[in-house]
């Protein structure tokens, strides 16, 4: 549960993701999150059905390798790896942004964003290198405190605005189906990582029972929280004098509006801690995916080594941390803001998750059919889940978003082509080596 909650980082979405969704969907922000909740719940049901039958350190990649042809299993691995790495990079930018929000509040000064990004990446990598259990549980409790403070502020905002329906939102005033579809991609980003508990399949107690439960509870709980938060934030900012997507610290503004400014500071601190927890969860999950990929010869074999004392995939952790930190540091050095980096890399990460979720919708029926356990209900869920992922992907292509968001699908396509070339070349080399060994024998 701590691993999945940490990867979702629910306290992060009200302060960073929901304002970005609002910039695209306007009064349809809550609807984008409601649709995302339905889609993610379908995928959670499928993941639960798979997780009740097998447990592995490779997360969804292990399920894909058990049912799909090798080339599609390779795509699943690289897509999921990209999802976690790009999410970690995005979150590192958000951590630097909110660390500076707090520094400015208390000292009036700002620190170098690059330095703060380095602190985030190095600290989370150190925790993942040593032992994730204690740090993950600690982050779970801190996340709970942050979410509780956010809920208090939002309930006060709803109370001050009167307990009556907000018809401009419910009628999607000024919004449209196209704008909601555009906002849906970033809304899905709020959920990504909900399945990361499956990455600890060999480390959890009773994984066939606890992991499916954690995945479904995280999907439903996060969905309810995000829909409520989106609705209350849009309502609270309507008469605030500043647009929701233009505020550096939206929950701080709402806390002042609700006459509880101290909660605004606590929420800002909680958001920073939440981003730290998310970065830790992403590095933890990505490292274990690399471990399984090394076993399957998709990456160098030495990445499957584990530390002799900590029993963590230490080499994979180090490599993951480097790949997480570099994109954010480069974009920061080029002068881009933390909000822009968070939105760009977060949207890029969604393509990896849409791919792996879609492949899961194919893998489940294949696996259950071989086992003679495929029911009509699960087949229907798989079909609906697959359709929902196709719709989410289509929403990123039309209507065409503004650059650089419009470039991201094509960058992802190039990424997949490179991984496919790598897969076929590696397979050819193994085939040649096997033939040479056979001839020698």
XYZ file of C-alpha atoms in Angstrom, residues 17 43 77 96 116 132 139 160 215 230 239 241 251 277 292 313 320 336 348 364 373 380 415 421 432-433:
26
model
C -1.503 18.415 -11.684
C -7.215 -1.608 -15.188
C 9.071 -3.638 -20.330
C 12.483 21.650 -6.465
C 17.396 20.860 -5.050
C 12.761 0.812 1.039
C 6.182 8.406 3.698
C -17.916 28.999 2.691
C -3.956 -1.815 -6.104
C -10.797 19.156 -8.627
C -13.779 34.493 -6.960
C -8.936 37.088 -8.310
C -3.750 25.173 -1.850
C 7.971 9.845 -1.685
C 13.802 -8.626 -14.373
C 19.123 -4.327 -6.852
C 17.747 4.488 -12.549
C 12.552 26.066 -18.212
C 5.408 11.874 -21.637
C -5.086 -11.164 -18.958
C -10.345 -19.603 -15.871
C -15.780 -7.633 -20.681
C 11.549 5.675 -28.409
C 15.711 -2.271 -32.981
C 24.236 -16.370 -33.734
C 25.987 -17.174 -30.451
